[in-house]
Short mmCIF file of C-alpha atoms in Angstrom, two decimals:
data_model
loop_
_atom_site.label_atom_id
_atom_site.label_comp_id
_atom_site.label_asym_id
_atom_site.label_seq_id
_atom_site.Cartn_x
_atom_site.Cartn_y
_atom_site.Cartn_z
CA MET M 10 93.24 195.58 21.86
CA SER M 11 96.93 195.61 22.65
CA GLU M 12 98.19 197.63 25.60
CA LEU M 13 100.92 199.10 23.43
CA LEU M 14 99.85 200.48 20.05
CA ILE M 15 102.72 200.45 17.58
CA SER M 16 102.60 202.48 14.38
CA ARG M 17 105.11 203.72 11.83
CA HIS M 18 105.26 207.17 10.25
CA GLY M 19 108.09 207.11 7.75
CA ARG M 20 111.27 206.66 9.77
CA VAL M 21 109.51 207.39 13.06
CA LEU M 22 108.15 204.69 15.33
CA HIS M 23 105.18 205.69 17.45
CA LEU M 24 104.49 203.72 20.64
CA ALA M 25 101.21 204.62 22.34
CA LEU M 26 100.57 203.37 25.87
CA ASN M 27 97.03 202.02 25.84
CA ARG M 28 95.77 200.79 29.19
CA PRO M 29 93.12 203.46 29.73
CA GLN M 30 91.27 201.39 32.35
CA ALA M 31 94.45 201.54 34.50
CA ARG M 32 95.38 205.11 33.49
CA ASN M 33 98.29 203.58 31.57
CA ALA M 34 99.90 202.27 34.75
CA LEU M 35 103.23 200.74 33.79
CA ASN M 36 103.01 197.13 34.92
CA ASN M 37 105.72 194.60 34.09
CA ALA M 38 103.87 193.36 31.01
CA LEU M 39 103.66 196.85 29.51
CA LEU M 40 107.28 197.68 30.36
CA THR M 41 108.30 194.39 28.72
CA GLN M 42 106.37 195.25 25.58
CA LEU M 43 108.01 198.68 25.52
CA ALA M 44 111.46 197.14 25.88
CA GLU M 45 110.76 194.62 23.12
CA ALA M 46 109.38 197.22 20.74
CA LEU M 47 112.38 199.48 21.33
CA GLU M 48 114.86 196.62 20.89
CA ALA M 49 113.24 195.71 17.59
CA ALA M 50 113.37 199.38 16.56
CA ALA M 51 117.03 199.62 17.60
CA ALA M 52 117.84 196.81 15.18
CA ASP M 53 115.67 198.19 12.38
CA PRO M 54 117.68 200.44 10.04
CA GLU M 55 114.43 201.96 8.75
CA VAL M 56 113.68 203.50 12.17
CA SER M 57 115.55 206.67 13.12
CA ALA M 58 113.57 207.99 16.09
CA CYS M 59 110.78 206.96 18.42
CA VAL M 60 107.88 208.76 20.09
CA ILE M 61 106.21 207.39 23.24
CA SER M 62 102.82 208.85 24.05
CA GLY M 63 99.84 208.09 26.27
CA GLY M 64 96.24 209.27 26.09
CA GLN M 65 94.77 212.77 26.10
CA ARG M 66 94.26 212.80 29.87
CA PHE M 67 97.16 210.72 31.10
CA PHE M 68 100.56 209.71 29.85
CA ALA M 69 101.08 207.09 32.55
CA ALA M 70 99.80 207.48 36.08
CA GLY M 71 102.41 205.35 37.81
CA ALA M 72 103.46 201.76 38.33
CA ASP M 73 100.99 198.96 38.98
CA LEU M 74 100.44 199.12 42.74
CA ASN M 75 98.93 195.63 42.92
CA GLU M 76 102.08 194.17 41.41
CA MET M 77 104.26 196.16 43.75
CA ALA M 78 102.27 195.38 46.89
CA GLU M 79 102.82 191.64 46.47
CA LYS M 80 106.58 191.94 46.66
CA ASP M 81 108.36 191.51 49.99
CA LEU M 82 112.01 192.38 50.48
CA PRO M 83 113.56 189.32 48.81
CA ALA M 84 111.16 189.58 45.89
CA THR M 85 111.93 193.29 45.51
CA PHE M 86 115.62 192.47 45.64
CA ASP M 87 115.13 190.10 42.70
CA ASP M 88 112.69 192.37 40.90
CA ILE M 89 112.84 192.19 37.12
CA ARG M 90 111.87 195.85 36.75
CA PRO M 91 115.35 197.40 36.98
CA ARG M 92 116.38 195.15 34.09
CA LEU M 93 113.33 196.20 32.10
CA TRP M 94 114.14 199.87 32.70
CA ALA M 95 117.76 199.25 31.68
CA ARG M 96 116.61 197.65 28.41
CA ILE M 97 114.43 200.68 27.64
CA ASP M 98 117.24 203.04 28.58
CA ALA M 99 119.59 201.22 26.22
CA PHE M 100 117.64 202.35 23.13
CA PRO M 101 120.37 204.06 21.12
CA LYS M 102 118.20 206.29 18.92
CA PRO M 103 116.41 209.56 19.79
CA LEU M 104 113.48 208.88 22.08
CA ILE M 105 110.75 211.50 22.55
CA ALA M 106 108.03 211.48 25.20
CA ALA M 107 104.79 213.21 24.18
CA VAL M 108 103.07 213.84 27.51
CA ASN M 109 99.42 214.82 27.89
CA GLY M 110 97.86 214.86 31.34
CA TYR M 111 99.38 212.91 34.20
CA ALA M 112 102.94 211.60 34.11
CA LEU M 113 103.24 210.37 37.68
CA GLY M 114 105.67 208.02 39.42
CA ALA M 115 106.88 205.48 36.90
CA GLY M 116 105.15 207.57 34.19
CA CYS M 117 107.27 210.57 35.14
CA GLU M 118 110.36 208.36 35.30
CA LEU M 119 109.64 207.06 31.80
CA ALA M 120 109.41 210.63 30.51
CA LEU M 121 112.67 211.51 32.30
CA LEU M 122 114.38 208.57 30.66
CA CYS M 123 113.50 209.90 27.20
CA ASP M 124 115.87 212.28 25.43
CA LEU M 125 113.19 214.88 24.91
CA VAL M 126 109.84 215.64 26.48
CA VAL M 127 107.14 217.65 24.74
CA ALA M 128 103.95 218.22 26.67
CA GLY M 129 100.33 219.25 26.38
CA ASP M 130 99.50 222.32 28.44
CA ASN M 131 97.42 220.01 30.65
CA ALA M 132 100.45 217.87 31.54
CA ARG M 133 101.38 217.27 35.16
CA PHE M 134 104.65 215.73 36.30
CA GLY M 135 105.13 214.26 39.74
CA VAL M 136 106.72 211.53 41.83
CA PRO M 137 104.09 210.84 44.52
CA GLU M 138 105.80 207.65 45.76
CA ILE M 139 106.55 209.29 49.11
CA THR M 140 102.82 209.49 49.85
CA LEU M 141 102.72 205.68 49.64
CA GLY M 142 105.56 205.22 52.09
CA ILE M 143 108.04 204.40 49.35
CA MET M 144 110.26 206.46 47.06
CA PRO M 145 111.00 206.70 43.34
CA GLY M 146 112.74 203.55 42.23
CA ALA M 147 113.46 204.00 38.53
CA GLY M 148 115.48 207.16 38.23
CA GLY M 149 113.00 209.56 39.81
CA THR M 150 115.52 210.89 42.31
CA GLN M 151 118.50 210.80 39.96
CA ARG M 152 117.31 211.99 36.57
CA LEU M 153 114.90 214.54 38.04
CA ILE M 154 117.55 216.39 40.06
CA ARG M 155 119.86 216.44 37.04
CA CYS M 156 117.26 218.09 34.88
CA VAL M 157 115.34 220.42 37.21
CA GLY M 158 117.96 221.12 39.91
CA LYS M 159 118.05 220.44 43.63
CA ALA M 160 115.38 222.83 44.84
CA LEU M 161 112.55 221.63 42.64
CA ALA M 162 113.61 217.98 42.61
CA SER M 163 113.71 217.85 46.41
CA ARG M 164 110.39 219.60 46.62
CA MET M 165 108.75 217.14 44.23
CA VAL M 166 110.29 213.99 45.71
CA LEU M 167 109.76 214.93 49.36
CA SER M 168 106.31 216.51 49.11
CA GLY M 169 104.95 214.22 46.42
CA GLU M 170 103.28 217.23 44.77
CA ALA M 171 103.12 217.46 41.00
CA ILE M 172 104.10 220.42 38.81
CA ASP M 173 102.29 221.66 35.72
CA ALA M 174 103.60 221.80 32.16
CA ARG M 175 104.59 225.48 32.40
CA ARG M 176 106.68 224.92 35.51
CA ALA M 177 108.20 221.80 33.97
CA GLN M 178 109.22 223.79 30.92
CA GLN M 179 110.74 226.59 33.01
CA ALA M 180 112.66 224.01 35.02
CA GLY M 181 114.04 222.28 31.94
CA LEU M 182 112.09 219.04 32.06
CA VAL M 183 109.96 219.87 29.02
CA SER M 184 111.15 221.44 25.77
CA ASP M 185 107.84 222.44 24.17
CA ILE M 186 104.24 222.94 25.25
CA TYR M 187 101.28 222.50 22.93
CA PRO M 188 97.50 222.25 23.14
CA PRO M 189 96.80 218.62 24.18
CA ALA M 190 94.90 217.88 20.97
CA LEU M 191 98.07 218.58 18.98
CA THR M 192 100.81 217.18 21.25
CA ASP M 193 101.21 213.79 19.55
CA GLU M 194 101.12 215.37 16.13
CA TYR M 195 103.81 217.92 16.96
CA ALA M 196 105.92 215.27 18.69
CA LEU M 197 105.77 213.14 15.54
CA LYS M 198 106.64 216.20 13.46
CA LEU M 199 109.65 216.89 15.67
CA ALA M 200 110.63 213.22 15.45
CA ALA M 201 110.32 213.42 11.66
CA THR M 202 112.64 216.45 11.62
CA ILE M 203 115.14 214.53 13.74
CA ALA M 204 114.73 211.42 11.61
CA ARG M 205 115.82 213.33 8.50
CA HIS M 206 119.34 213.56 9.89
CA SER M 207 122.08 210.98 9.57
CA PRO M 208 121.26 207.93 11.72
CA LEU M 209 124.91 207.55 12.72
CA ALA M 210 125.21 211.20 13.70
CA LEU M 211 122.03 210.90 15.77
CA ARG M 212 123.35 207.89 17.66
CA ALA M 213 126.71 209.52 18.27
CA ALA M 214 125.13 212.78 19.41
CA LYS M 215 122.74 210.95 21.72
CA GLN M 216 125.62 208.99 23.19
CA ALA M 217 127.59 212.18 23.81
CA LEU M 218 124.58 213.83 25.47
CA ARG M 219 124.05 210.77 27.66
CA GLN M 220 127.70 210.69 28.69
CA SER M 221 127.53 214.26 29.92
CA GLN M 222 125.45 212.84 32.80
CA GLU M 223 128.01 210.15 33.56
CA VAL M 224 131.49 211.65 33.50
CA GLY M 225 133.30 214.89 34.31
CA LEU M 226 133.65 217.71 31.79
CA GLN M 227 137.18 216.88 30.60
CA ALA M 228 136.38 213.21 30.06
CA GLY M 229 133.11 214.23 28.42
CA LEU M 230 134.88 216.58 26.02
CA GLN M 231 137.32 213.83 25.16
CA GLN M 232 134.57 211.35 24.44
CA GLU M 233 132.71 213.95 22.43
CA ARG M 234 135.79 214.48 20.29
CA GLN M 235 136.20 210.72 19.77
CA LEU M 236 132.60 210.38 18.62
CA PHE M 237 133.06 213.44 16.41
CA THR M 238 136.16 211.85 14.88
CA LEU M 239 134.31 208.58 14.32
CA LEU M 240 131.69 210.40 12.23
CA SER M 241 134.40 211.78 9.97
CA ALA M 242 134.84 208.26 8.66
CA THR M 243 131.23 207.97 7.50
CA GLU M 244 129.73 208.40 4.04
CA ASP M 245 126.87 210.33 5.57
CA ARG M 246 129.22 213.07 6.74
CA ARG M 247 130.49 213.62 3.20
CA GLU M 248 126.91 213.55 1.92
CA GLY M 249 125.74 216.03 4.58
CA ILE M 250 128.45 218.56 3.88
CA ASP M 251 128.25 218.11 0.08
CA ALA M 252 124.50 218.59 0.11
CA PHE M 253 124.87 221.74 2.21
CA LEU M 254 127.49 223.21 -0.13
CA GLN M 255 125.44 222.26 -3.20
CA LYS M 256 122.26 223.60 -1.59
CA ARG M 257 120.34 220.34 -1.91
CA THR M 258 118.65 217.91 0.50
CA PRO M 259 121.06 215.25 1.76
CA GLN M 260 120.35 211.56 1.18
CA PHE M 261 121.71 209.76 4.23
CA LYS M 262 122.40 206.04 4.05
CA GLY M 263 123.43 205.26 7.60
CA ARG M 264 126.96 204.38 6.60
CA MET G 3 65.72 220.16 53.32
CA VAL G 4 68.84 222.01 52.19
CA GLU G 5 68.25 225.57 51.09
CA ALA G 6 68.84 226.24 47.40
CA PHE G 7 71.24 229.19 47.41
CA ILE G 8 71.89 228.55 43.74
CA LEU G 9 69.07 228.01 41.26
CA SER G 10 70.01 226.52 37.94
CA THR G 11 68.08 225.61 34.83
CA VAL G 12 69.23 224.36 31.44
CA GLU G 13 67.14 225.41 28.48
CA GLN G 14 67.98 225.70 24.78
CA GLY G 15 71.67 225.24 25.48
CA VAL G 16 71.79 227.93 28.17
CA MET G 17 72.51 227.14 31.79
CA THR G 18 71.09 229.96 33.87
CA ILE G 19 72.64 230.19 37.31
CA THR G 20 70.80 232.43 39.74
CA LEU G 21 72.58 233.44 42.94
CA ASN G 22 69.73 233.01 45.36
CA ARG G 23 70.09 234.54 48.83
CA PRO G 24 68.04 237.65 48.07
CA ASP G 25 67.62 238.62 51.73
CA ARG G 26 71.45 238.84 52.00
CA LEU G 27 71.92 240.47 48.55
CA ASN G 28 73.07 237.03 47.34
CA SER G 29 76.29 237.21 49.31
CA PHE G 30 78.39 234.05 49.42
CA ASN G 31 78.51 231.57 52.25
CA ASP G 32 80.20 228.17 52.15
CA LEU G 33 77.08 226.25 51.22
CA MET G 34 76.31 228.63 48.37
CA HIS G 35 79.88 228.16 47.10
CA GLN G 36 79.45 224.39 47.21
CA GLN G 37 76.19 224.54 45.31
CA LEU G 38 77.71 226.83 42.70
CA ALA G 39 80.66 224.44 42.32
CA GLU G 40 78.21 221.58 41.62
CA CYS G 41 76.53 223.62 38.89
CA LEU G 42 79.90 224.35 37.34
CA THR G 43 80.75 220.66 37.33
CA GLN G 44 77.56 220.03 35.39
CA ALA G 45 78.32 222.89 32.99
CA GLU G 46 81.78 221.44 32.39
CA ARG G 47 80.57 217.91 31.71
CA ASP G 48 77.34 218.51 29.85
CA ASP G 49 77.91 219.13 26.13
CA SER G 50 74.34 220.31 25.74
CA VAL G 51 75.22 223.35 27.89
CA ARG G 52 76.76 225.80 25.43
CA CYS G 53 76.47 229.09 27.32
CA LEU G 54 76.41 230.09 30.97
CA LEU G 55 74.29 232.97 32.25
CA ILE G 56 74.89 234.18 35.79
CA THR G 57 72.49 236.56 37.51
CA GLY G 58 71.16 237.39 40.96
CA ALA G 59 67.77 236.91 42.57
CA GLY G 60 65.94 239.94 44.00
CA ARG G 61 67.33 243.46 43.89
CA GLY G 62 71.04 242.73 44.09
CA PHE G 63 73.50 240.75 41.94
CA CYS G 64 75.93 239.65 44.65
CA ALA G 65 77.35 241.41 47.69
CA GLY G 66 80.48 239.29 47.81
CA GLN G 67 81.45 237.35 50.89
CA ASP G 68 78.82 237.22 53.64
CA LEU G 69 80.71 238.65 56.58
CA ASN G 70 78.31 236.96 58.99
CA ASP G 71 79.56 233.66 57.65
CA ARG G 72 83.18 234.43 58.44
CA ASN G 73 82.56 234.50 62.19
CA VAL G 74 84.08 237.91 62.52
CA ASP G 75 85.09 238.35 66.14
CA PRO G 76 87.04 241.60 66.64
CA SER G 77 88.55 240.35 69.88
CA GLY G 78 89.37 236.82 68.69
CA PRO G 79 92.47 235.56 66.90
CA ALA G 80 93.04 236.72 63.30
CA PRO G 81 91.06 234.66 60.82
CA ASP G 82 92.68 233.00 57.80
CA LEU G 83 90.83 234.66 54.94
CA GLY G 84 93.21 232.96 52.52
CA LEU G 85 91.43 229.73 53.30
CA SER G 86 88.10 230.68 51.72
CA VAL G 87 89.92 232.35 48.83
CA GLU G 88 91.86 229.17 48.15
CA ARG G 89 88.94 226.83 48.75
CA PHE G 90 86.17 228.70 46.98
CA TYR G 91 86.98 231.89 45.10
CA ASN G 92 90.13 230.86 43.28
CA PRO G 93 88.72 227.57 41.94
CA LEU G 94 85.57 229.45 40.88
CA VAL G 95 87.52 232.04 38.88
CA ARG G 96 89.84 229.40 37.42
CA ARG G 97 86.96 227.19 36.37
CA LEU G 98 84.99 230.02 34.78
CA ALA G 99 88.09 231.13 32.88
CA ALA G 100 88.89 227.59 31.74
CA LEU G 101 85.30 226.78 30.75
CA PRO G 102 85.38 226.47 26.95
CA LYS G 103 81.96 228.13 26.67
CA PRO G 104 80.93 231.77 26.93
CA VAL G 105 79.97 233.02 30.41
CA ILE G 106 77.58 235.98 30.61
CA ALA G 107 76.96 238.02 33.74
CA ALA G 108 73.61 239.79 33.89
CA VAL G 109 74.23 242.26 36.70
CA ASN G 110 70.75 243.06 37.93
CA GLY G 111 71.66 245.20 40.92
CA VAL G 112 74.48 245.97 43.28
CA ALA G 113 77.64 243.92 42.76
CA ALA G 114 80.02 244.46 45.64
CA GLY G 115 83.33 242.97 46.73
CA ALA G 116 83.81 239.51 45.29
CA GLY G 117 80.39 239.93 43.66
CA ALA G 118 81.74 242.84 41.60
CA THR G 119 85.01 241.16 40.67
CA LEU G 120 83.16 237.94 39.81
CA ALA G 121 80.85 239.85 37.45
CA LEU G 122 83.63 241.86 35.81
CA GLY G 123 85.60 238.67 35.21
CA CYS G 124 82.82 237.05 33.16
CA ASP G 125 83.27 236.95 29.40
CA ILE G 126 80.38 239.27 28.56
CA VAL G 127 78.86 241.59 31.16
CA LEU G 128 75.43 243.18 30.86
CA ALA G 129 74.26 245.50 33.59
CA ALA G 130 70.90 247.01 34.44
CA ARG G 131 70.85 250.81 34.53
CA SER G 132 70.27 250.75 38.30
CA ALA G 133 73.11 248.27 38.93
CA SER G 134 76.40 249.31 40.48
CA PHE G 135 79.87 247.96 41.14
CA VAL G 136 81.57 248.53 44.49
CA MET G 137 85.16 247.50 45.17
CA ALA G 138 84.35 247.33 48.86
CA PHE G 139 87.52 245.50 49.87
CA SER G 140 89.68 248.53 50.63
CA ARG G 141 87.16 249.90 53.09
CA LEU G 142 87.64 246.83 55.29
CA GLY G 143 91.39 246.79 54.95
CA LEU G 144 91.25 243.94 52.42
CA VAL G 145 92.47 243.30 48.89
CA PRO G 146 90.29 242.67 45.80
CA ASP G 147 89.96 238.90 45.45
CA CYS G 148 87.98 236.59 43.18
CA GLY G 149 90.33 237.72 40.38
CA GLY G 150 89.69 241.41 41.04
CA SER G 151 93.28 242.61 41.06
CA TRP G 152 93.87 240.83 37.74
CA PHE G 153 90.64 241.70 35.95
CA LEU G 154 90.26 245.31 37.10
CA PRO G 155 93.32 246.81 35.39
CA ARG G 156 92.46 244.79 32.29
CA VAL G 157 88.86 245.95 31.97
CA ALA G 158 89.29 249.47 33.35
CA GLY G 159 92.94 250.38 32.71
CA ARG G 160 95.40 250.94 35.52
CA ALA G 161 94.46 254.49 36.45
CA ARG G 162 90.79 253.68 36.89
CA ALA G 163 91.52 250.32 38.47
CA MET G 164 93.69 252.01 41.10
CA GLY G 165 91.05 254.64 41.79
CA LEU G 166 88.29 252.08 42.04
CA ALA G 167 90.23 249.64 44.20
CA LEU G 168 91.84 252.17 46.54
CA LEU G 169 88.79 254.37 47.06
CA GLY G 170 86.16 251.64 47.14
CA GLU G 171 83.48 254.01 45.89
CA LYS G 172 80.33 252.96 44.13
CA LEU G 173 80.59 252.90 40.34
CA SER G 174 77.33 253.23 38.45
CA ALA G 175 76.57 250.78 35.66
CA GLU G 176 76.34 253.75 33.33
CA GLN G 177 79.86 254.88 34.19
CA ALA G 178 81.14 251.32 33.87
CA ALA G 179 79.63 251.17 30.39
CA GLN G 180 81.13 254.55 29.44
CA TRP G 181 84.53 253.35 30.61
CA GLY G 182 84.25 250.22 28.50
CA MET G 183 84.35 247.94 31.52
CA ILE G 184 81.20 246.07 30.51
CA TRP G 185 79.65 245.01 27.24
CA GLN G 186 76.22 246.60 27.47
CA LEU G 187 74.00 248.79 29.62
CA VAL G 188 70.34 247.71 29.59
CA GLU G 189 67.18 249.25 31.04
CA ASP G 190 66.21 247.46 34.25
CA ALA G 191 63.02 245.95 32.88
CA GLU G 192 64.80 244.57 29.84
CA LEU G 193 67.85 243.00 31.47
CA ALA G 194 66.40 239.50 31.92
CA ASP G 195 65.09 239.27 28.35
CA THR G 196 68.11 240.87 26.71
CA SER G 197 70.62 238.70 28.54
CA LEU G 198 68.67 235.50 27.93
CA GLN G 199 68.33 236.33 24.25
CA LEU G 200 72.07 236.93 24.00
CA ALA G 201 72.79 233.68 25.85
CA ARG G 202 70.50 231.71 23.53
CA HIS G 203 72.15 233.28 20.53
CA LEU G 204 75.60 232.30 21.80
CA ALA G 205 74.39 228.80 22.66
CA ALA G 206 73.54 228.24 18.99
CA GLN G 207 76.97 229.37 17.76
CA PRO G 208 80.11 227.25 17.08
CA THR G 209 80.87 226.60 20.75
CA PHE G 210 84.20 224.85 20.17
CA GLY G 211 85.45 227.85 18.22
CA LEU G 212 84.07 230.30 20.80
CA GLY G 213 85.87 228.35 23.52
CA LEU G 214 89.14 228.68 21.60
CA ILE G 215 88.57 232.43 21.11
CA LYS G 216 88.02 232.83 24.83
CA GLN G 217 91.18 230.87 25.69
CA ALA G 218 93.18 232.81 23.11
CA LEU G 219 92.10 236.20 24.48
CA LEU G 220 92.85 235.14 28.04
CA ALA G 221 96.25 233.78 27.02
CA ALA G 222 96.98 237.09 25.27
CA GLU G 223 96.86 238.84 28.64
CA THR G 224 100.12 237.18 29.58
CA ASN G 225 101.72 236.07 26.29
CA GLY G 226 104.17 238.00 24.18
CA LEU G 227 103.34 238.48 20.47
CA ASP G 228 105.55 235.60 19.46
CA ALA G 229 103.94 233.06 21.77
CA GLN G 230 100.49 234.38 20.89
CA LEU G 231 101.15 233.91 17.16
CA ASP G 232 102.11 230.29 17.83
CA LEU G 233 98.95 229.86 19.87
CA GLU G 234 96.83 231.32 17.06
CA ARG G 235 98.38 228.81 14.66
CA ASP G 236 97.60 225.92 17.01
CA TYR G 237 94.06 227.03 17.79
CA GLN G 238 93.30 227.70 14.12
CA ARG G 239 94.58 224.22 13.34
CA MET G 240 92.15 222.77 15.89
CA ALA G 241 89.28 225.05 14.85
CA GLY G 242 89.76 224.03 11.23
CA ARG G 243 89.13 220.43 12.19
CA SER G 244 85.86 221.16 13.97
CA ALA G 245 82.54 219.97 12.61
CA ASP G 246 81.18 223.51 12.96
CA TYR G 247 83.83 224.92 10.63
CA ARG G 248 82.75 222.42 7.96
CA GLU G 249 79.14 223.29 8.60
CA GLY G 250 79.87 227.02 8.47
CA VAL G 251 81.66 226.72 5.12
CA SER G 252 79.05 224.39 3.58
CA ALA G 253 76.22 226.64 4.73
CA PHE G 254 77.99 229.68 3.31
CA LEU G 255 78.55 227.98 -0.04
CA ALA G 256 74.98 226.65 -0.14
CA LYS G 257 73.64 230.06 0.94
CA ARG G 258 71.67 228.59 3.83
CA PRO G 259 71.76 229.34 7.56
CA PRO G 260 74.29 227.11 9.40
CA GLN G 261 73.24 224.58 12.03
CA PHE G 262 76.10 224.51 14.53
CA SER G 263 76.49 221.52 16.84
CA GLY G 264 79.10 223.12 19.07
CA LYS G 265 81.67 220.45 18.19
#
């Protein structure tokens, strides 16, 4: 059985982490598979959005500690993991994390890297690295503080304590909460709703949202306007507006 | 030989938990809490347990926290009562509430302090005519714990909850039944049979669905209508996929009694 289960639902790609014996710990092999699957999906015009999920009881419970323990300073300096994370982060289409149970350490960082997180009401998010004498190393200190604010981010990073789904939703880490038995299903439904929209508009909108984390407001507004202008040159834009005015469902072509 | 402060048996889908320190009116000490927690772990894991029945040995149901066990020393430093609440009572209440199976309390005698709030927090409460509920906390300068301050206004209404909690007077089972705080008042001699019969009935019902009903009603205590409607949609979706729903419909169509598996 593969450690990453890949399935297609219309225009939605579903990637399910499947290392239950290791609570879906994200070792290099699994991260590599994730990166490869996402790169293939990025190039596939039939895929518009992607959902990453884990099991009912855990999304991913961290990195692989055995792998990490072997690395001394020079080896950590040369670690391949930052490049793997960068490849995953480069996925240009909407990426949704469907989180049931534990999303800890690297698992939490993977969820934070996604555009959207929906969660089962049993979900728990945390960065317990500090309890191991290390710290988050794949965005846990950067993306977390940008989405939940200083108070909660500092509390989580410095204490190592996890928060539940409700708190994560209040803080802005999670958009929707569902019963765990339905989380994947609703995530796929949400992805299907997203995937009905113009692929070019989705990419442009995602890029604009991402840039809001990178640049100041004025530069962000400028880039937003450029992306907006770019879309005006697409067939899909004409189709979208025509379909709306004619009260019919648009047929987007990705052009 | 460790003393058995909790007796438990599983029979016909019913786990009967008997609080068993009759000489101390079944009041809680740490060891009793630990033994109860072990029973709950079994109830959570064992699919063949489909209903929980909690009762007391001897003449009382439960007198709450055993003050002798808290090493009360009036001249010593202030104790941290929050510790036993956090370690024992809160997990107990949370686990009983989260248990996706019905929990029945058969209140056979006096239920005081945490014993009273524990009983009133169970899903279905039966009480013997001679039983009573005493919110004893206020008389010691304490606060209702074991879920008391949450459950009381919900089962009794705020006016009665305030009266009960602030005055700490004994409430007869009969009055509790009249006020709608419990499900049923039963003659003393019939309590054991009646409660066991009810538990066995529930243990043969669609447990998965009952668990969802319980969670839905608990969620309704804090949800707005909008969120609750969404929750009903989700739970109905899950219930509709259960084996027992299929069985219930087939049995109805075939005009035969259903055989529910609890799944």
